[in-house]
Coordinates of C-alpha atoms in Angstrom, one line a residue:
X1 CA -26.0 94.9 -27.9
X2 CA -25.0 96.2 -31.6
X3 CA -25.0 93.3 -33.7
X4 CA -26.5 90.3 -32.1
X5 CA -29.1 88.6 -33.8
X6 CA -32.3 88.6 -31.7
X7 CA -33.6 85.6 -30.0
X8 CA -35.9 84.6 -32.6
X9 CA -33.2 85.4 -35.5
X10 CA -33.0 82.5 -37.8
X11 CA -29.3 82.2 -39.3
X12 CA -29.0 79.9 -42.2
X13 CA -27.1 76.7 -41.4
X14 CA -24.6 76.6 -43.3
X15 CA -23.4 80.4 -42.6
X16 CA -19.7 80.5 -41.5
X17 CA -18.7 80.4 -38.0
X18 CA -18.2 84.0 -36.4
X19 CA -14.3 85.5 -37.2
X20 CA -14.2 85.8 -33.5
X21 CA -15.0 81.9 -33.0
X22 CA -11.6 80.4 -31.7
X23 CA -10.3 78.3 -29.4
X24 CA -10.9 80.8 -26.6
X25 CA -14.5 82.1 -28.0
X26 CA -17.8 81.4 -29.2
X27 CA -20.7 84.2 -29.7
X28 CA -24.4 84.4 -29.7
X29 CA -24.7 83.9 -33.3
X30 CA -22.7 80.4 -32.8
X31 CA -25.5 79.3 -30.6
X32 CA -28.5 80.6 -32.1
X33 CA -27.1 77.9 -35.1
X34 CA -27.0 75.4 -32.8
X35 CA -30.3 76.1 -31.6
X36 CA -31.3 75.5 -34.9
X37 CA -29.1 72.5 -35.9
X38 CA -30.4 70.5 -32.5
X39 CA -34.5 71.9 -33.0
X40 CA -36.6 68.8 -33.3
X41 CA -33.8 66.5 -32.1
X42 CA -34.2 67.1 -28.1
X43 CA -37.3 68.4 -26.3
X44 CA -37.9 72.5 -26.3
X45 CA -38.6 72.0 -22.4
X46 CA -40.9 73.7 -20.2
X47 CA -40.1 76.9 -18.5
X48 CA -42.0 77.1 -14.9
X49 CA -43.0 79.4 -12.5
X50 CA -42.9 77.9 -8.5
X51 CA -44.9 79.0 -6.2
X52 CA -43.7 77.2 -2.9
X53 CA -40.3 77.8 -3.9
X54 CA -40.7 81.5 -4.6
X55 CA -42.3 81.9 -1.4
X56 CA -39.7 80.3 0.4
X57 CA -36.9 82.3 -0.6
X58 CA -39.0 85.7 -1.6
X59 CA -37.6 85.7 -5.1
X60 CA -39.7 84.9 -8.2
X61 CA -38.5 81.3 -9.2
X62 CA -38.7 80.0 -12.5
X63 CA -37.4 76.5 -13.1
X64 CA -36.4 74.8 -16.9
X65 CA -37.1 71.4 -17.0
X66 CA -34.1 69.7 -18.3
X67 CA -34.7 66.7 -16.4
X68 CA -37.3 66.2 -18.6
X69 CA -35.0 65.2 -21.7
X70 CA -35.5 61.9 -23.4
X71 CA -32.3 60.8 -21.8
X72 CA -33.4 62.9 -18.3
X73 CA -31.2 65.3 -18.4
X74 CA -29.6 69.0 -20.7
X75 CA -26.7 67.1 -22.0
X76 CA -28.2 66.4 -25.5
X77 CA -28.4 69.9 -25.6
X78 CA -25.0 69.9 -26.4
X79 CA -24.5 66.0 -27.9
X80 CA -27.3 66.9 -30.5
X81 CA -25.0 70.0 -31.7
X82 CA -21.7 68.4 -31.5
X83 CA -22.5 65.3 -33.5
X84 CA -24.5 67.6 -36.3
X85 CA -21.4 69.1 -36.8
X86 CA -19.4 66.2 -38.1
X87 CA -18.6 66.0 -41.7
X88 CA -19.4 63.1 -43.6
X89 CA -16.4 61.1 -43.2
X90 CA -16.2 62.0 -39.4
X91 CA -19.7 60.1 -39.3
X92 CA -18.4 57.0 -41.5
X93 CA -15.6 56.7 -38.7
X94 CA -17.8 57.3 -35.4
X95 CA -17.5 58.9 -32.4
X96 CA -16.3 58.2 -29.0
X97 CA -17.3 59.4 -25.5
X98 CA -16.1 59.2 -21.6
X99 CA -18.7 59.7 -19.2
X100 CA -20.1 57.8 -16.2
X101 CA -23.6 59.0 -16.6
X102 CA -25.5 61.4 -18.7
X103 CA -23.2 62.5 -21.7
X104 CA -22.9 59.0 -22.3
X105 CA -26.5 58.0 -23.1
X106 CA -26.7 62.0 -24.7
X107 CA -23.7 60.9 -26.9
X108 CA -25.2 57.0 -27.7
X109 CA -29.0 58.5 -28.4
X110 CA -28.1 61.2 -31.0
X111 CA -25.4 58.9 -32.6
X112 CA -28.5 56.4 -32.7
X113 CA -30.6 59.0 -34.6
X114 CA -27.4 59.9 -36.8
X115 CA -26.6 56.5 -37.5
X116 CA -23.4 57.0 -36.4
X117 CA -21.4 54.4 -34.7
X118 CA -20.6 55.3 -31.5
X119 CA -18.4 53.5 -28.1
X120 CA -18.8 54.9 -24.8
X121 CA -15.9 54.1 -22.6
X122 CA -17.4 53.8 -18.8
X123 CA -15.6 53.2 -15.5
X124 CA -15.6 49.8 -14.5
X125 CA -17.9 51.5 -11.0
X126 CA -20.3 52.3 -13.5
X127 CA -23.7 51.4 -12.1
X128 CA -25.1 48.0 -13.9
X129 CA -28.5 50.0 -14.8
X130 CA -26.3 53.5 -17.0
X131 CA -24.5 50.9 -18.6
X132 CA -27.2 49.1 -19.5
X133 CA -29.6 52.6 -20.4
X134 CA -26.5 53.5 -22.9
X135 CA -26.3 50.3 -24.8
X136 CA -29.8 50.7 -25.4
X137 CA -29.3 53.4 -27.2
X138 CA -27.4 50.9 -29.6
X139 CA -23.9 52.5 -28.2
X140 CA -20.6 50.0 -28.0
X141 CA -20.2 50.2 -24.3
X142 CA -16.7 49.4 -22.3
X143 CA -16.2 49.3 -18.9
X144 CA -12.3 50.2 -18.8
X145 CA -10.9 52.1 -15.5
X146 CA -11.2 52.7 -12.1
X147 CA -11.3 56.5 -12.0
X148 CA -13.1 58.7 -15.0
X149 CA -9.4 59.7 -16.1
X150 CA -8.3 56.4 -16.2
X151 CA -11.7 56.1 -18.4
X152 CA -10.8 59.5 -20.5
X153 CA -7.3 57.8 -21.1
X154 CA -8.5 54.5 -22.7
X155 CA -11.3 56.5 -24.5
X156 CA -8.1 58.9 -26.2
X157 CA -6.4 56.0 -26.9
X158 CA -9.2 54.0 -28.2
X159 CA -9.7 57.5 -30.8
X160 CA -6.5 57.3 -31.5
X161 CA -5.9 53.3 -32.4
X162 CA -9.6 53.4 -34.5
X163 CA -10.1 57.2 -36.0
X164 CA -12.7 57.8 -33.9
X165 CA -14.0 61.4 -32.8
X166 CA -13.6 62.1 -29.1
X167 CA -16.9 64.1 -27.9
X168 CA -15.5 66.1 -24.7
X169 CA -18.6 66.3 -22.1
X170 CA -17.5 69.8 -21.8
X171 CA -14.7 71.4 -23.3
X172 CA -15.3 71.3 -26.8
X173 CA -17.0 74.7 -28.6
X174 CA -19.5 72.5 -29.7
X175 CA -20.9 71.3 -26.9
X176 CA -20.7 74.6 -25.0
X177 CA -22.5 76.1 -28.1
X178 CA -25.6 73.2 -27.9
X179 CA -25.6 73.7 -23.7
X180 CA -26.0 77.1 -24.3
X181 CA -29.2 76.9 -26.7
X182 CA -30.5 76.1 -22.9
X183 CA -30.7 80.3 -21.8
X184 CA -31.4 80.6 -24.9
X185 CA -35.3 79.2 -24.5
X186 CA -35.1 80.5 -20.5
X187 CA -35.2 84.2 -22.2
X188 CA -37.9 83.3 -25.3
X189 CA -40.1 82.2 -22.5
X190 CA -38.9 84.8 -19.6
X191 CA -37.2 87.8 -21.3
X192 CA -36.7 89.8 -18.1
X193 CA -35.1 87.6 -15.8
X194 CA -32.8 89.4 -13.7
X195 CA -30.6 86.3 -12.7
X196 CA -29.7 82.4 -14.4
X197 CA -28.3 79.4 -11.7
X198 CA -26.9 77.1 -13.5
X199 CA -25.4 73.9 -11.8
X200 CA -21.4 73.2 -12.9
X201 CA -19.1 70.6 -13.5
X202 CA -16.7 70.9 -15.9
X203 CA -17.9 74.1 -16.8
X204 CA -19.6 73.5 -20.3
X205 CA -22.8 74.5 -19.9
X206 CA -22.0 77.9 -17.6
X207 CA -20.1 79.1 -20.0
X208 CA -23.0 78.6 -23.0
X209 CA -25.5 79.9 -20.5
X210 CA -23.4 82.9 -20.1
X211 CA -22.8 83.5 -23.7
X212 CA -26.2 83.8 -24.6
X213 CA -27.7 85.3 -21.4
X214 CA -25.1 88.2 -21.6
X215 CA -25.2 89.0 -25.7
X216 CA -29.2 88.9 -25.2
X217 CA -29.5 90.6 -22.0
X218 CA -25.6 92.7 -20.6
X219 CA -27.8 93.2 -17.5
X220 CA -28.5 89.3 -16.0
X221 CA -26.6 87.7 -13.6
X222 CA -25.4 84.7 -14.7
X223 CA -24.2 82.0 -11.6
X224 CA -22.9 78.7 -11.7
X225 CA -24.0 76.4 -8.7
X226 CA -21.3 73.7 -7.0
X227 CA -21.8 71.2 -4.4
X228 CA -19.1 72.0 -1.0
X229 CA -16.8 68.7 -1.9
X230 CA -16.1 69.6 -5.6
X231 CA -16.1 73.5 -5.7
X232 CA -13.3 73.3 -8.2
X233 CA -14.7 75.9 -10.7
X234 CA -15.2 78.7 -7.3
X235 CA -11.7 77.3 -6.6
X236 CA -10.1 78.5 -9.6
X237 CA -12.0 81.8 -9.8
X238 CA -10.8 82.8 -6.4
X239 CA -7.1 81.8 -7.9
X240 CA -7.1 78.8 -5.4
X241 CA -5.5 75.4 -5.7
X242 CA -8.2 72.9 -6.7
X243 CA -9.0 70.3 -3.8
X244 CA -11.7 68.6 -4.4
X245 CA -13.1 65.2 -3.0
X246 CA -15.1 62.6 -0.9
X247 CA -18.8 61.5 -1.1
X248 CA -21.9 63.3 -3.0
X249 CA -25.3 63.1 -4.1
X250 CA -24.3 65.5 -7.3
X251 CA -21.8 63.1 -8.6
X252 CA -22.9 64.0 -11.8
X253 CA -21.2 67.7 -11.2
X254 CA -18.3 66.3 -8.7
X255 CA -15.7 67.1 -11.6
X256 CA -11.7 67.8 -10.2
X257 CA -10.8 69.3 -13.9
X258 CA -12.2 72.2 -15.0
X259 CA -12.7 72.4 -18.5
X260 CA -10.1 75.4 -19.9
X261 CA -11.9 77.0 -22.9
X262 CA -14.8 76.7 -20.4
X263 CA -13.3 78.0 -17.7
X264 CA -11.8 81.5 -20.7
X265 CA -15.1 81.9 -21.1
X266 CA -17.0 81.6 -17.4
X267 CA -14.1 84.1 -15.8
X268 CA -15.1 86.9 -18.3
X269 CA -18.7 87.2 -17.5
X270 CA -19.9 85.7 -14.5
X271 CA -21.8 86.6 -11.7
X272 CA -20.5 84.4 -9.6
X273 CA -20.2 80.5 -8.3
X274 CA -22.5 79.9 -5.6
X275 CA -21.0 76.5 -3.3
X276 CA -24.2 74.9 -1.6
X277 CA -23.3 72.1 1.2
X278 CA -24.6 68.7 0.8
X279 CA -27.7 68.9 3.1
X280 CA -29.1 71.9 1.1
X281 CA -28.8 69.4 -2.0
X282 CA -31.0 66.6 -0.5
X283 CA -33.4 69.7 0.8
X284 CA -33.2 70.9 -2.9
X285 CA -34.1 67.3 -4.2
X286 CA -37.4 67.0 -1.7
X287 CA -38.6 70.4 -2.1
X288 CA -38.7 69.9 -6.1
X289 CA -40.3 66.6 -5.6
X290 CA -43.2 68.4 -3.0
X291 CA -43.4 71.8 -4.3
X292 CA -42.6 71.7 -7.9
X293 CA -43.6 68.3 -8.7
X294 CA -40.7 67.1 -10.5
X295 CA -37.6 64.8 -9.6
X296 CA -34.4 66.2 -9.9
X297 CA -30.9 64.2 -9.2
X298 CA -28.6 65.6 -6.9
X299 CA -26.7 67.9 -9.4
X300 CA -29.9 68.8 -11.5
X301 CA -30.9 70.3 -8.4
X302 CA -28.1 71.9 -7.3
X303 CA -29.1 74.8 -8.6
X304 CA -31.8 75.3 -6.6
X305 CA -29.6 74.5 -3.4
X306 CA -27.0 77.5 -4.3
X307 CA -30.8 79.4 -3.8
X308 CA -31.8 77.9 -0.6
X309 CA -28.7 78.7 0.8
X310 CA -27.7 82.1 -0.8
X311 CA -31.9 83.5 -0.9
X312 CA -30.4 87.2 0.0
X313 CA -28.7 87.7 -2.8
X314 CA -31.9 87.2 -5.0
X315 CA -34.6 88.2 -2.7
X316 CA -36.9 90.3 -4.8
X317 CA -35.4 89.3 -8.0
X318 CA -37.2 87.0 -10.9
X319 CA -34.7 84.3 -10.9
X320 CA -34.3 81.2 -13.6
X321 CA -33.2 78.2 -12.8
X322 CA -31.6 75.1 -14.7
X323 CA -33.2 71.8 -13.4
X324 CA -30.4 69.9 -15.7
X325 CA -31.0 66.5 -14.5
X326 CA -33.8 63.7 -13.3
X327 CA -31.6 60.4 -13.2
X328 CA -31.8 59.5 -9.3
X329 CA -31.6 56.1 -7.9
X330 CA -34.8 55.0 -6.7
X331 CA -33.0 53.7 -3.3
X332 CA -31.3 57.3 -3.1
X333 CA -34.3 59.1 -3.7
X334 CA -36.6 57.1 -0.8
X335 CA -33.5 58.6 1.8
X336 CA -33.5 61.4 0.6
X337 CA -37.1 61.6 1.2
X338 CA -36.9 60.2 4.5
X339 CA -34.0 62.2 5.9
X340 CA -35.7 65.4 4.7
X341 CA -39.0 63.9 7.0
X342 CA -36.5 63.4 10.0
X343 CA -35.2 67.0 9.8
X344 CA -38.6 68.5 9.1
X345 CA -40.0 66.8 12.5
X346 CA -42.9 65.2 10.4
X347 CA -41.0 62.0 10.8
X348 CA -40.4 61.2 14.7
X349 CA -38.0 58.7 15.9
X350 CA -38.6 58.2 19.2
X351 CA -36.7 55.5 22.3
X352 CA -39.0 55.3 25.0
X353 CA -38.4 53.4 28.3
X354 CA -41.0 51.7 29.5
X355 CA -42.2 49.5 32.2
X356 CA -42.7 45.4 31.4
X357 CA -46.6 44.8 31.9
X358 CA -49.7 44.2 30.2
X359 CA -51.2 47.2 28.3
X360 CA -48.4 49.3 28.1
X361 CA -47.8 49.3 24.5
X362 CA -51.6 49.9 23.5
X363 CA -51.2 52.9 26.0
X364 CA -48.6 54.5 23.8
X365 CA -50.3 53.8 20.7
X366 CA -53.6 55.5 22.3
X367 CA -51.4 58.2 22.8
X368 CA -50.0 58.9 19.8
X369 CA -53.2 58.2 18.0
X370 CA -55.2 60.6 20.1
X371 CA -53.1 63.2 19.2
X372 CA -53.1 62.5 15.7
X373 CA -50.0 61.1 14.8
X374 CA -50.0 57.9 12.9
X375 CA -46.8 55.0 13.8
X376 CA -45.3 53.9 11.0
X377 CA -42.9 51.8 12.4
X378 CA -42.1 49.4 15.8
X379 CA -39.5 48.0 17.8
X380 CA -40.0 45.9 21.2
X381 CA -37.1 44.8 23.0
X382 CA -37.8 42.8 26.1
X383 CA -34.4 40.7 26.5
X384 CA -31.2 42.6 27.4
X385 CA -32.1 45.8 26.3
X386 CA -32.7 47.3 29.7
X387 CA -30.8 47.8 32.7
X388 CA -33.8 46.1 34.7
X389 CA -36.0 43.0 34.3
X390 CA -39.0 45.0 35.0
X391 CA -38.7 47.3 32.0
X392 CA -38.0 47.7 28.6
X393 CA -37.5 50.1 25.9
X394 CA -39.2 51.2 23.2
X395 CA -38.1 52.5 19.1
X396 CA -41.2 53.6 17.3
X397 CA -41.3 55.7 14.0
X398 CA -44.1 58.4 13.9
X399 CA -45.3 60.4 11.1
X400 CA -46.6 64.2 12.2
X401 CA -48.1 66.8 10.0
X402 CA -45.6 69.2 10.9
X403 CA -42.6 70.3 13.4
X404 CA -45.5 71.8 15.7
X405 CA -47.8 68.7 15.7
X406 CA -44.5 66.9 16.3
X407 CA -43.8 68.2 19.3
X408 CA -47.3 67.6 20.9
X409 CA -47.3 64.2 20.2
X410 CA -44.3 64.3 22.4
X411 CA -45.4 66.0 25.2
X412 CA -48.1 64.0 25.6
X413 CA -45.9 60.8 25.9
X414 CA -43.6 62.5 28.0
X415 CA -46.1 62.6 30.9
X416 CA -46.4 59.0 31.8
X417 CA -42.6 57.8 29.9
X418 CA -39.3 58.5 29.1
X419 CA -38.9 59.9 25.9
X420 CA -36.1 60.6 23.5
X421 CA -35.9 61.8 20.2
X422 CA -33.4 60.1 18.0

């Protein structure tokens, strides 16, 4: 494209914004700027080719490590630029911030570094462990709402009342600019990728990631990633009313409101929005975890779930992929892991009837063992449980090397009991 400054260009930093930069537009030259303002401020992370991943799907998969952020996740990508953008007195005032998760400890660790005061308004659902992760950043946290807009509406009146700078988590040029340095380093490190996933939310970091793949490359695909209950961004493409809602592991992308100088800049240039269902999320989350070797929360791995579910469109294709986000639960992660045993078959759940006498139970565990499966877990009930005195039944959790192994162990407790998979 005629021009746009390569992607090694180095622009001075205090060179005007482009003419074209606006409240509807931002360029390549905007974000190669932030690139610079935020280098040495977040990690430069690691851009990765998977194996088991690109085997699975036949596309070549790369993956960009967000997750491995100071914070654990991109947004201080785009905190980093916004806050080097204030003037002096903007930093003597401070800032202030909404979020229920990652923007706010983005927001609270680069104020830190800036010296800038900064209050993060939380819901009062917050979990105990982000509010505590955000204060430690030496952030004024307060819990204040019991919805994120009832959050955003104290945090705009808090600005208001104390001078304060709001920092949108996503529409604000700023922002989009910093989220965009992101494709920026995907295409230093993998100049001919053919496509870009990108989990959304409120749209910030699709519409940097479009910015900069397009000016560098007019040939990529560029596609945003949402989770079934909160496809508000695909929603708004198609021209649909948004209806959004009801429980997710990506809560960090369940967003109602789209951002609108995001949502200008996505409809211009994008590929698509790819809308993966919940399961293909928690797949997403386990296969990182065993085949890349990385931990990814639900919406960081979103990305990778819009693949799983959509590997046609990209067969054959070097694909890169925005891993935006590493701040599970520990609880959450352990089901994840578990359910993704259970519908793999290298976890059995098996009820078994069996008679009431002497050597029974060291018969089924000869069994199993014999064919190689190892119990993890048992439960013997003797009183009430059965229709008849003279028998009882039987839960006992099994662990399998694969769907196939699963399935002998089975048959070979199915010829002296009653089995049945649960």
């Amino acid at each position: 494209m005629a021009n746009v400054p390569t992607v090694n260009a180095k622009l001075p930093l205090d060179a005007p914004p482009s003419p074209r930069f606006n409240p509807r537009m931002i360029t390549i030259a905007d974000i190669q700027l932030a690139a610079q303002r935020i280098e040495g401020k977040i990690l430069r992370t690691p851009m990765l080719a998977c194996d088991s991943i690109s085997r699975l799907t036949g596309a070549q998969v790369w993956l960009k490590l967000d997750n491995l952020q100071a914070t654990g996740a991109f947004k201080e990508r785009g905190a980093a630029n916004r806050l080097g953008l204030l003037t002096e007195a903007e930093r003597k005032s401070g800032v202030i911030a909404m979020s229920a998760g990652n923007h706010a400890q983005a927001v609270a660790r680069h104020a830190s570094l800036l010296g800038i005061a900064a209050t993060i308004v939380m819901p009062k659902f917050t979990p105990a462990t982000k509010v505590t992760r955000t204060a430690a950043w030496g952030a004024k946290v307060v819990l204040e709402g019991e919805s994120l807009a009832e959050s955003a509406a104290h945090a705009h009146t808090l600005a208001d009342r104390d001078h304060l700078v709001f920092i949108h988590p996503y529409d604000d040029l700023g922002v989009i600019a910093g989220q965009g340095t992101m494709a920026l380093e995907m295409l230093q490190d993998v100049p001919d990728l053919d496509a870009i996933i990108t989990p959304t939310g409120g749209g910030g970091l699709l519409a940097g990631c479009l910015i900069a793949a397009t000016s560098l490359n007019p040939g990529i695909a560029v596609y945003g990633a949402e989770v079934e209950t909160y496809a508000a961004m695909a929603q708004r493409l198609a021209g649909r009313a948004v209806s959004v809602g009801g429980a997710t592991i990506a809560e960090g992308i369940a967003v109602r409101d789209i951002g609108e100088t995001a949502f200008e800049l996505v409809r211009r240039r994008v590929a698509g929005v790819l809308v993966a269902p919940e399961r293909a999320i928690e797949e997403a989350i386990a296969l990182l975890i065993e085949g890349a070797k990385t931990v990814a929360e639900g919406a960081g791995a979103t990305g990778v779930a819009a693949l799983l579910t959509y590997p046609e469109r990209f067969r054959g294709k070097k694909v890169g992929i925005a891993i935006t986000g590493g701040n599970i639960d520990a609880r959450i992660l352990s089901n994840v892991l578990l359910r993704d045993l259970l519908r793999d078959g290298r976890l059995l759940k098996l009820h078994l009837q069996i008679p009431d006498r002497p050597g029974v139970l060291a018969d089924i565990a000869g069994t199993i063992g014999t064919s190689g499966g190892n119990i993890i877990e048992v439960s013997h009930q003797r009183l009430f449980a059965s229709v008849s005195v003279q028998a009882a039944e039987l839960e006992i959790m099994v662990e399998a090397r694969d769907p196939r192994h699963a399935n002998d162990i089975v048959e070979a407790l199915e010829r002296t009991y009653i089995v049945r998979r649960v």
